[in-house]
Amino acid sequence: KEFNDLYLNTADSLTYLGVCGGAGRYMVTLTEHHERFAQLLNTQDPSDTQEAIMCGGQRTRFPRRHLVDLQTALTAAVHYLDTAQAAPTLSWEWYS
């Protein structure tokens, strides 16, 4: 109940993977040098319907297409720990 964000940092403080949420609904964000960003996509529910999760210590609404289950979030995090890159087996939405 106290902790709802996790950040996996690299030597470059502007490059990291962040996970927020809980209770089976997580948003996973990746940033590379604050030049390129990605949101992990929920391929099971690609809707823009909003759902509230805990992020940054407060309830925040995000589209369901950006909310994944625990196993998907863990897959992204474990791959990032090994490679400092987005897991290629998952679907990501990239922004510049």
mmCIF file of C-alpha atoms in Angstrom:
data_model
loop_
_atom_site.group_PDB
_atom_site.id
_atom_site.type_symbol
_atom_site.label_atom_id
_atom_site.label_comp_id
_atom_site.label_asym_id
_atom_site.label_seq_id
_atom_site.Cartn_x
_atom_site.Cartn_y
_atom_site.Cartn_z
ATOM 1 C CA LYS A 1 0.000 0.000 0.000
ATOM 2 C CA GLU A 2 2.950 2.355 0.537
ATOM 3 C CA PHE A 3 4.957 1.595 -2.616
ATOM 4 C CA ASN A 4 3.435 1.796 -6.064
ATOM 5 C CA ASP A 5 6.293 2.891 -8.345
ATOM 6 C CA LEU A 6 9.432 1.040 -9.392
ATOM 7 C CA TYR A 7 12.244 2.565 -11.463
ATOM 8 C CA LEU A 8 15.035 0.564 -13.074
ATOM 9 C CA ASN A 9 17.765 3.130 -13.702
ATOM 10 C CA THR A 10 20.845 2.938 -15.894
ATOM 11 C CA ALA A 11 24.126 4.826 -15.584
ATOM 12 C CA ASP A 12 22.413 7.554 -17.630
ATOM 13 C CA SER A 13 19.891 9.108 -15.241
ATOM 14 C CA LEU A 14 17.680 10.046 -18.213
ATOM 15 C CA THR A 15 17.340 6.422 -19.346
ATOM 16 C CA TYR A 16 15.135 4.103 -17.269
ATOM 17 C CA LEU A 17 12.121 1.820 -17.143
ATOM 18 C CA GLY A 18 9.336 2.757 -14.753
ATOM 19 C CA VAL A 19 6.444 0.666 -13.489
ATOM 20 C CA CYS A 20 3.498 1.991 -11.513
ATOM 21 C CA GLY A 21 0.197 0.558 -10.357
ATOM 22 C CA GLY A 22 -0.813 -2.469 -8.357
ATOM 23 C CA ALA A 23 -3.567 -5.040 -7.856
ATOM 24 C CA GLY A 24 -2.882 -6.617 -11.250
ATOM 25 C CA ARG A 25 -2.913 -3.388 -13.324
ATOM 26 C CA TYR A 26 0.432 -1.796 -14.220
ATOM 27 C CA MET A 27 1.702 0.909 -16.528
ATOM 28 C CA VAL A 28 5.231 0.371 -17.860
ATOM 29 C CA THR A 29 7.109 3.326 -19.339
ATOM 30 C CA LEU A 30 10.548 3.400 -20.892
ATOM 31 C CA THR A 31 12.602 6.507 -21.620
ATOM 32 C CA GLU A 32 15.864 6.747 -23.542
ATOM 33 C CA HIS A 33 17.888 9.889 -22.766
ATOM 34 C CA HIS A 34 14.591 11.815 -22.501
ATOM 35 C CA GLU A 35 14.597 11.814 -26.317
ATOM 36 C CA ARG A 36 12.466 8.742 -26.997
ATOM 37 C CA PHE A 37 9.698 7.300 -24.825
ATOM 38 C CA ALA A 38 7.576 4.143 -24.918
ATOM 39 C CA GLN A 39 4.453 2.819 -23.226
ATOM 40 C CA LEU A 40 3.942 -0.914 -22.988
ATOM 41 C CA LEU A 41 0.714 -1.871 -24.743
ATOM 42 C CA ASN A 42 -2.036 -4.150 -23.538
ATOM 43 C CA THR A 43 -2.757 -6.221 -26.637
ATOM 44 C CA GLN A 44 -5.689 -7.918 -24.853
ATOM 45 C CA ASP A 45 -7.554 -4.616 -24.289
ATOM 46 C CA PRO A 46 -6.438 -1.930 -26.768
ATOM 47 C CA SER A 47 -9.230 0.484 -25.745
ATOM 48 C CA ASP A 48 -8.945 4.105 -24.708
ATOM 49 C CA THR A 49 -11.367 3.507 -21.817
ATOM 50 C CA GLN A 50 -9.818 5.148 -18.756
ATOM 51 C CA GLU A 51 -8.979 3.262 -15.557
ATOM 52 C CA ALA A 52 -7.434 4.657 -12.364
ATOM 53 C CA ILE A 53 -4.281 3.135 -10.857
ATOM 54 C CA MET A 54 -1.784 4.349 -8.257
ATOM 55 C CA CYS A 55 1.071 6.187 -9.948
ATOM 56 C CA GLY A 56 3.401 8.660 -8.306
ATOM 57 C CA GLY A 57 1.572 8.232 -5.020
ATOM 58 C CA GLN A 58 -1.830 9.258 -6.337
ATOM 59 C CA ARG A 59 -4.694 7.698 -8.256
ATOM 60 C CA THR A 60 -4.236 8.581 -11.913
ATOM 61 C CA ARG A 61 -6.347 7.667 -14.941
ATOM 62 C CA PHE A 62 -4.779 5.970 -17.969
ATOM 63 C CA PRO A 63 -6.227 4.295 -21.053
ATOM 64 C CA ARG A 64 -6.563 0.526 -20.641
ATOM 65 C CA ARG A 65 -4.321 0.011 -23.666
ATOM 66 C CA HIS A 66 -1.460 1.192 -21.419
ATOM 67 C CA LEU A 67 -2.353 -1.056 -18.454
ATOM 68 C CA VAL A 68 -0.909 -4.557 -18.409
ATOM 69 C CA ASP A 69 -1.062 -7.526 -16.057
ATOM 70 C CA LEU A 70 1.676 -8.441 -13.578
ATOM 71 C CA GLN A 71 3.293 -11.117 -15.773
ATOM 72 C CA THR A 72 3.627 -8.718 -18.717
ATOM 73 C CA ALA A 73 5.098 -6.001 -16.482
ATOM 74 C CA LEU A 74 7.556 -8.524 -15.011
ATOM 75 C CA THR A 75 8.583 -9.715 -18.481
ATOM 76 C CA ALA A 76 9.348 -6.114 -19.462
ATOM 77 C CA ALA A 77 11.260 -5.466 -16.225
ATOM 78 C CA VAL A 78 13.360 -8.654 -16.339
ATOM 79 C CA HIS A 79 14.335 -8.036 -19.971
ATOM 80 C CA TYR A 80 15.240 -4.443 -19.129
ATOM 81 C CA LEU A 81 17.391 -5.578 -16.197
ATOM 82 C CA ASP A 82 19.333 -7.848 -18.558
ATOM 83 C CA THR A 83 19.652 -5.534 -21.565
ATOM 84 C CA ALA A 84 18.554 -1.958 -20.686
ATOM 85 C CA GLN A 85 16.238 -2.192 -23.714
ATOM 86 C CA ALA A 86 12.549 -2.708 -24.429
ATOM 87 C CA ALA A 87 11.545 -6.373 -24.578
ATOM 88 C CA PRO A 88 11.126 -7.136 -28.290
ATOM 89 C CA THR A 89 8.518 -9.835 -27.596
ATOM 90 C CA LEU A 90 6.131 -7.214 -26.182
ATOM 91 C CA SER A 91 4.222 -4.459 -27.956
ATOM 92 C CA TRP A 92 5.345 -0.884 -27.340
ATOM 93 C CA GLU A 93 4.005 2.518 -28.409
ATOM 94 C CA TRP A 94 6.951 4.846 -29.116
ATOM 95 C CA TYR A 95 7.036 8.644 -28.984
ATOM 96 C CA SER A 96 9.803 11.099 -29.787
#
